[in-house]
Amino acid sequence: MRLLEYQAKSLFSDYTIPIPKGYTSIDIEQGRKDASALGYPFVIKAQMAVGGRGKAGAIQKCHNADEFQLKYPEIMQKVVKGEKTQAILLEKMADIKKELYLSLFLNRGKRCYTIISSSEGGVEIESVKNQVIREVGLGDVDTKTAEEVGKEIGLKDKTLSQFVEILQKLSKITVEKEAELAEINPLAVLKDDSLLALDGKVIIDDNAMFRHDELRKFQEVSELEERAEKSGFSLVELDGNMAVVGNGAGLVMSTLDMLSDHGGKPACFLDVGGGATTDTVYEALTLISKMKKVKGILVNLYGGIVKTTTVATAFIMAYENKVIDVPVFARMSGAEADRSKEMLKGSRTKMFDTIEEAINNAVIEVNKNG
């Protein structure tokens, strides 16, 4: 999930990375109030998940109310590279002396984060020759490394000290929020030699979103996820082909991680919750059936408040009504687990004594069938 600029800056602010004063709106009436609160001049910035906004006229300076009346609706209607404007950010102009570039991205091939920095910012990094590239581990960037990067792009004194702080805070974002990319471009050096993040880009790993409820406010909720919430259980769509079902967020999370470690690709996180009924579980299976990417279902269930027989009954109903047409790999333990196994004998549900066995068999069969 790529955050919009104002969302990325909200995250920066949470980590005390300095950002310009600004307000976000989706209509001109609120925009006028924001303009009055901010004071002229300022920049009007279209919020969309693409680059090249400046060249496309989706970022413009605004010096007075007359300009605002013309430019706000114009920018609100902008479409850049097929992306419509989702909101407008009004932001105070900065007194800039120099622009830098700074980013960290997840280098999957080398299993590390890579820092890229440059003394030239405000342009696409691919076109910048003066780059400093440093591979670091998957943890936080240490002070020594941050200082070395800052010095290599010519920073010193107050500016270097603040750069080190910002790089380390950006590193914390990538680690704690499981970001694939965190970028500040440009990172402005102001006339007083302080630093300010003028633009921001953050991309969060979609398959990690279920671990970050605090980021869900930035995510568009799918129709299926909305239906799940109304039905009383949690569903988060992911990119893979194996639905993961369980009771309890912790159990489902650990199952997702184990599936990924064994080469499986989760298609969704589905927690039926502690108050699940047969109807609730049946509705959950119905929603899974609407995900055409799902080629198998992995169930990890501990019978306690929710009896395993409740879940087994829902599966039997789903088979009878032809809701499920993919293989199911299940591990059930706890209350009435033995009875549940008997109930599901002869169905497409394959029962296993351990979740490891269930995962191994699921990965082999689903990958074999594509």
Coordinates of C-alpha atoms in Angstrom, one line a residue:
M1 CA 0.0 0.0 0.0
R2 CA 1.4 3.3 -1.1
L3 CA 0.5 6.2 1.3
L4 CA -0.5 9.5 -0.1
E5 CA 1.8 12.4 0.7
Y6 CA -0.2 13.8 3.6
Q7 CA -0.5 10.3 5.0
A8 CA 3.2 9.7 4.8
K9 CA 3.8 13.1 6.5
S10 CA 1.4 12.2 9.2
L11 CA 3.6 9.1 9.8
F12 CA 6.7 11.3 9.7
S13 CA 5.1 13.6 12.3
D14 CA 4.4 10.7 14.6
Y15 CA 8.2 10.0 14.5
T16 CA 9.0 13.7 15.0
I17 CA 10.5 14.2 11.5
P18 CA 9.9 17.9 10.7
I19 CA 7.3 18.7 8.1
P20 CA 5.7 21.9 6.8
K21 CA 2.5 23.2 8.4
G22 CA -0.4 22.1 6.2
Y23 CA -4.1 21.1 6.0
T24 CA -5.9 18.5 3.9
S25 CA -9.3 18.8 2.4
I26 CA -11.6 17.2 -0.2
D27 CA -13.8 20.2 -1.1
I28 CA -13.3 23.9 -1.8
E29 CA -15.4 25.1 1.2
Q30 CA -13.1 23.3 3.7
G31 CA -10.2 24.4 1.5
R32 CA -11.1 28.1 2.0
K33 CA -11.1 27.6 5.8
D34 CA -7.7 25.9 5.6
A35 CA -6.3 28.7 3.4
S36 CA -7.5 31.3 6.0
A37 CA -5.9 29.3 8.8
L38 CA -2.7 28.8 6.9
G39 CA -2.2 32.2 5.4
Y40 CA -0.9 33.1 2.0
P41 CA 1.3 32.2 0.2
F42 CA 1.2 28.4 0.2
V43 CA 1.4 25.5 -2.1
I44 CA -1.7 23.6 -3.4
K45 CA -0.8 19.9 -3.8
A46 CA -2.9 17.2 -5.4
Q47 CA -2.9 14.0 -3.3
M48 CA -2.5 10.9 -5.6
A49 CA -0.3 7.9 -5.5
V50 CA 1.9 8.7 -8.5
G51 CA 5.0 10.7 -9.2
G52 CA 5.3 13.5 -11.7
R53 CA 2.7 15.7 -10.1
G54 CA 4.7 18.9 -10.4
K55 CA 5.3 18.5 -14.1
A56 CA 1.6 17.7 -14.7
G57 CA 0.5 21.0 -12.9
A58 CA -0.9 19.1 -9.9
I59 CA 1.3 21.1 -7.5
Q60 CA 1.0 24.9 -7.8
K61 CA 1.9 28.0 -5.7
C62 CA -0.9 30.1 -4.5
H63 CA -0.4 33.8 -3.5
N64 CA -3.9 35.1 -2.8
A65 CA -7.6 34.3 -2.6
D66 CA -8.3 35.0 -6.3
E67 CA -5.7 32.4 -7.3
F68 CA -7.1 30.0 -4.8
Q69 CA -10.6 30.2 -6.4
L70 CA -9.1 29.3 -9.7
K71 CA -6.4 26.8 -8.8
Y72 CA -8.1 24.6 -6.1
P73 CA -10.9 23.2 -8.4
E74 CA -8.5 22.9 -11.3
I75 CA -6.1 20.8 -9.2
M76 CA -9.0 18.8 -7.7
Q77 CA -9.9 17.7 -11.2
K78 CA -6.4 16.7 -12.2
V79 CA -5.7 13.2 -13.5
V80 CA -2.0 12.2 -13.7
K81 CA -1.0 8.8 -15.2
G82 CA -4.5 7.6 -14.8
E83 CA -4.7 8.6 -11.1
K84 CA -7.4 11.0 -10.0
T85 CA -6.9 13.5 -7.2
Q86 CA -8.1 12.1 -3.9
A87 CA -7.6 15.1 -1.7
I88 CA -5.8 18.5 -1.6
L89 CA -2.9 19.4 0.7
L90 CA -2.4 23.1 1.4
E91 CA 1.1 23.6 2.7
K92 CA 3.1 26.6 3.9
M93 CA 6.0 27.5 1.6
A94 CA 9.5 27.0 3.0
D95 CA 12.6 29.3 2.7
I96 CA 14.8 26.8 0.9
K97 CA 18.6 27.0 0.5
K98 CA 19.2 23.5 -0.9
E99 CA 17.4 20.3 -1.6
L100 CA 18.6 16.8 -0.6
Y101 CA 17.3 13.3 -1.3
L102 CA 16.9 10.5 1.3
S103 CA 15.3 7.1 1.2
L104 CA 15.5 3.5 2.6
F105 CA 14.1 0.6 0.7
L106 CA 13.8 -3.1 1.4
N107 CA 16.3 -4.9 -0.8
R108 CA 14.7 -8.4 -0.9
G109 CA 17.5 -9.9 -3.0
K110 CA 20.1 -9.1 -0.4
R111 CA 17.8 -9.4 2.6
C112 CA 18.6 -5.9 3.9
Y113 CA 17.6 -2.3 3.8
T114 CA 19.4 0.0 1.4
I115 CA 20.0 3.7 2.1
I116 CA 20.1 6.0 -0.9
S117 CA 21.0 9.7 -0.3
S118 CA 22.1 12.5 -2.5
S119 CA 23.0 16.2 -2.3
E120 CA 20.6 16.7 -5.2
G121 CA 16.9 16.4 -4.3
G122 CA 13.6 17.4 -5.8
V123 CA 14.0 15.3 -9.0
E124 CA 13.6 11.6 -9.8
I125 CA 16.5 9.8 -8.1
E126 CA 17.2 7.8 -11.2
S127 CA 18.4 11.0 -12.9
V128 CA 20.8 11.9 -10.1
K129 CA 24.4 11.0 -10.5
N130 CA 25.7 12.1 -7.0
Q131 CA 24.3 9.2 -5.0
V132 CA 25.5 7.6 -1.8
I133 CA 24.3 4.0 -1.5
R134 CA 24.7 2.1 1.7
E135 CA 23.4 -1.4 2.5
V136 CA 22.4 -1.9 6.2
G137 CA 20.8 -4.7 8.1
L138 CA 17.1 -5.2 8.7
G139 CA 17.3 -3.4 12.1
D140 CA 17.6 0.3 12.9
V141 CA 20.4 2.4 11.3
D142 CA 23.1 3.2 13.8
T143 CA 24.5 6.6 14.5
K144 CA 27.9 5.9 12.9
T145 CA 26.4 4.8 9.6
A146 CA 24.0 7.8 9.5
E147 CA 26.8 10.2 10.1
E148 CA 28.9 8.7 7.4
V149 CA 26.1 9.0 4.9
G150 CA 25.5 12.6 5.9
K151 CA 29.2 13.5 5.6
E152 CA 29.4 11.9 2.1
I153 CA 26.7 14.2 0.8
G154 CA 28.6 17.2 2.2
L155 CA 26.6 17.9 5.4
K156 CA 28.2 19.3 8.6
D157 CA 27.5 20.8 12.0
K158 CA 23.8 21.5 12.8
T159 CA 22.6 20.1 9.4
L160 CA 24.5 16.9 9.8
S161 CA 23.3 16.4 13.3
Q162 CA 19.6 16.8 12.2
F163 CA 20.2 14.6 9.2
V164 CA 21.4 11.8 11.4
E165 CA 18.3 12.1 13.5
I166 CA 16.0 12.1 10.5
L167 CA 17.7 9.1 8.9
Q168 CA 17.4 7.1 12.1
K169 CA 13.7 8.0 12.5
L170 CA 13.1 7.0 8.9
S171 CA 14.8 3.7 9.6
K172 CA 12.5 3.2 12.6
I173 CA 9.5 3.7 10.3
T174 CA 10.7 1.1 7.8
V175 CA 11.3 -1.4 10.6
E176 CA 8.3 -0.8 12.9
K177 CA 5.8 -0.3 10.1
E178 CA 7.3 -3.0 7.8
A179 CA 7.7 -0.5 5.0
E180 CA 9.1 -1.5 1.6
L181 CA 10.1 2.1 1.0
A182 CA 10.3 5.3 3.0
E183 CA 11.5 8.4 1.0
I184 CA 11.9 12.1 1.6
N185 CA 12.3 14.0 -1.7
P186 CA 13.1 16.7 -1.3
L187 CA 14.6 17.0 2.2
A188 CA 15.1 20.7 2.3
V189 CA 18.0 22.6 3.9
L190 CA 16.4 25.9 5.0
K191 CA 18.2 29.3 5.3
D192 CA 18.8 28.6 9.0
D193 CA 20.5 25.2 8.1
S194 CA 17.6 23.2 9.6
L195 CA 16.0 20.4 7.6
L196 CA 12.4 19.9 6.5
A197 CA 10.6 17.0 4.7
L198 CA 8.9 18.8 1.8
D199 CA 7.5 15.6 0.3
G200 CA 7.2 12.0 1.4
K201 CA 6.5 8.6 0.0
V202 CA 5.9 5.5 2.1
I203 CA 5.0 2.0 0.8
I204 CA 3.8 -0.5 3.3
D205 CA 4.0 -4.3 2.6
D206 CA 0.4 -5.2 1.9
N207 CA 1.0 -8.6 3.5
A208 CA 2.0 -7.0 6.7
M209 CA -1.1 -4.8 7.0
F210 CA -2.9 -7.2 9.3
R211 CA -0.3 -6.5 11.9
H212 CA -0.8 -2.7 11.8
D213 CA -4.3 -1.6 12.9
E214 CA -2.9 1.9 13.3
L215 CA -2.4 2.1 9.5
R216 CA -5.8 0.7 8.5
K217 CA -7.1 4.3 8.5
F218 CA -5.0 4.9 5.4
Q219 CA -6.2 1.8 3.6
E220 CA -9.2 1.6 1.3
V221 CA -11.5 -1.1 2.7
S222 CA -12.6 -3.6 0.1
E223 CA -16.3 -4.6 -0.2
L224 CA -15.5 -8.1 1.3
E225 CA -13.6 -6.6 4.2
E226 CA -16.6 -4.3 4.9
R227 CA -19.0 -7.2 4.8
A228 CA -16.8 -9.1 7.2
E229 CA -16.8 -6.2 9.7
K230 CA -20.6 -6.0 9.5
S231 CA -20.8 -9.8 10.1
G232 CA -18.7 -9.6 13.2
F233 CA -15.3 -11.1 12.1
S234 CA -12.0 -9.7 10.8
L235 CA -10.9 -10.1 7.2
V236 CA -7.9 -8.5 5.5
E237 CA -7.3 -9.3 1.9
L238 CA -3.7 -10.1 0.9
D239 CA -1.9 -10.9 -2.4
G240 CA -1.5 -14.7 -2.3
N241 CA -3.6 -17.8 -3.1
M242 CA -4.1 -19.4 0.3
A243 CA -6.9 -18.2 2.7
V244 CA -5.9 -18.5 6.3
V245 CA -8.7 -19.0 8.9
G246 CA -8.4 -19.2 12.7
N247 CA -9.9 -17.9 15.9
G248 CA -7.8 -15.2 17.6
A249 CA -5.7 -12.6 15.9
G250 CA -2.5 -13.9 17.5
L251 CA -3.1 -17.5 16.2
V252 CA -4.0 -16.3 12.7
M253 CA -0.9 -14.0 12.6
S254 CA 1.5 -16.8 13.6
T255 CA -0.1 -19.1 11.1
L256 CA 0.3 -16.5 8.3
D257 CA 4.0 -16.1 9.3
M258 CA 4.5 -19.9 9.3
L259 CA 2.8 -20.3 5.9
S260 CA 5.1 -17.6 4.4
D261 CA 8.2 -19.2 6.0
H262 CA 7.2 -22.5 4.2
G263 CA 6.9 -20.9 0.8
G264 CA 3.1 -20.4 0.9
K265 CA 1.4 -17.1 -0.1
P266 CA -1.5 -15.9 2.1
A267 CA -4.6 -14.6 0.3
C268 CA -6.3 -13.3 3.4
F269 CA -6.2 -13.0 7.2
L270 CA -9.5 -14.2 8.6
D271 CA -10.2 -14.3 12.3
V272 CA -13.7 -15.6 13.1
G273 CA -13.4 -14.2 16.6
G274 CA -14.4 -15.5 20.0
G275 CA -18.1 -15.2 19.5
A276 CA -18.4 -17.1 16.1
T277 CA -21.5 -19.0 15.3
T278 CA -22.1 -21.5 12.5
D279 CA -23.7 -18.7 10.5
T280 CA -20.7 -16.4 11.1
V281 CA -18.2 -19.1 9.9
Y282 CA -20.5 -19.9 6.9
E283 CA -20.5 -16.2 5.9
A284 CA -16.7 -16.2 6.2
L285 CA -16.4 -19.1 3.9
T286 CA -18.9 -17.4 1.5
L287 CA -16.6 -14.3 1.4
I288 CA -13.6 -16.5 0.8
S289 CA -15.4 -18.2 -2.2
K290 CA -15.7 -14.7 -3.8
M291 CA -11.9 -14.3 -3.9
K292 CA -11.1 -16.0 -7.2
K293 CA -7.4 -16.0 -6.4
V294 CA -7.9 -18.5 -3.5
K295 CA -6.7 -22.0 -4.4
G296 CA -6.8 -23.5 -0.9
I297 CA -7.9 -22.8 2.7
L298 CA -5.7 -23.3 5.7
V299 CA -7.5 -23.6 9.0
N300 CA -5.8 -23.4 12.4
L301 CA -8.4 -23.7 15.2
Y302 CA -8.3 -24.1 18.9
G303 CA -11.6 -25.0 20.4
G304 CA -12.5 -23.0 23.5
I305 CA -15.2 -20.5 23.5
V306 CA -15.7 -21.3 19.9
K307 CA -16.3 -25.0 19.6
T308 CA -14.6 -26.8 16.7
T309 CA -17.9 -28.5 15.9
T310 CA -19.4 -25.1 15.2
V311 CA -16.7 -24.6 12.5
A312 CA -17.1 -28.1 11.2
T313 CA -20.8 -27.7 10.8
A314 CA -20.3 -24.5 8.8
F315 CA -17.8 -26.3 6.5
I316 CA -20.3 -29.1 6.0
M317 CA -23.0 -26.6 5.1
A318 CA -20.6 -24.9 2.7
Y319 CA -19.8 -28.2 1.0
E320 CA -23.5 -29.1 0.7
N321 CA -24.3 -25.7 -0.9
K322 CA -21.3 -25.8 -3.1
V323 CA -19.8 -22.7 -1.6
I324 CA -16.3 -24.2 -1.3
D325 CA -14.6 -25.8 -4.3
V326 CA -11.0 -25.6 -3.2
P327 CA -9.1 -28.0 -0.9
V328 CA -9.1 -27.4 2.9
F329 CA -6.1 -28.2 5.2
A330 CA -7.0 -28.1 8.8
R331 CA -5.6 -28.5 12.3
M332 CA -8.2 -28.5 15.0
S333 CA -7.5 -29.0 18.7
G334 CA -9.3 -28.3 22.0
A335 CA -13.0 -28.7 22.8
E336 CA -14.7 -31.4 20.7
A337 CA -11.8 -31.6 18.2
D338 CA -12.2 -35.4 17.8
R339 CA -15.9 -35.1 17.1
S340 CA -15.2 -32.4 14.5
K341 CA -12.7 -34.7 12.7
E342 CA -15.3 -37.4 12.5
M343 CA -17.8 -35.0 11.1
L344 CA -15.5 -33.9 8.4
K345 CA -14.4 -37.4 7.3
G346 CA -15.0 -38.0 3.6
S347 CA -15.1 -34.2 2.8
R348 CA -12.5 -32.2 1.0
T349 CA -11.1 -31.1 4.4
K350 CA -7.9 -32.8 5.1
M351 CA -7.2 -33.1 8.9
F352 CA -3.7 -32.9 10.4
D353 CA -2.4 -33.3 14.0
T354 CA -0.1 -30.3 13.7
I355 CA -0.2 -27.0 11.9
E356 CA 3.2 -27.7 10.4
E357 CA 1.9 -30.9 8.7
A358 CA -1.2 -28.9 7.4
I359 CA 1.0 -26.1 6.0
N360 CA 3.5 -28.5 4.3
N361 CA 0.7 -30.4 2.6
A362 CA -1.1 -27.2 1.7
V363 CA 1.9 -25.6 0.1
I364 CA 2.8 -28.7 -1.9
E365 CA -0.8 -29.2 -3.3
V366 CA -1.7 -25.6 -3.9
N367 CA 1.7 -24.9 -5.6
K368 CA 1.3 -28.1 -7.7
N369 CA -2.1 -27.0 -8.9
G370 CA -1.0 -23.4 -9.6

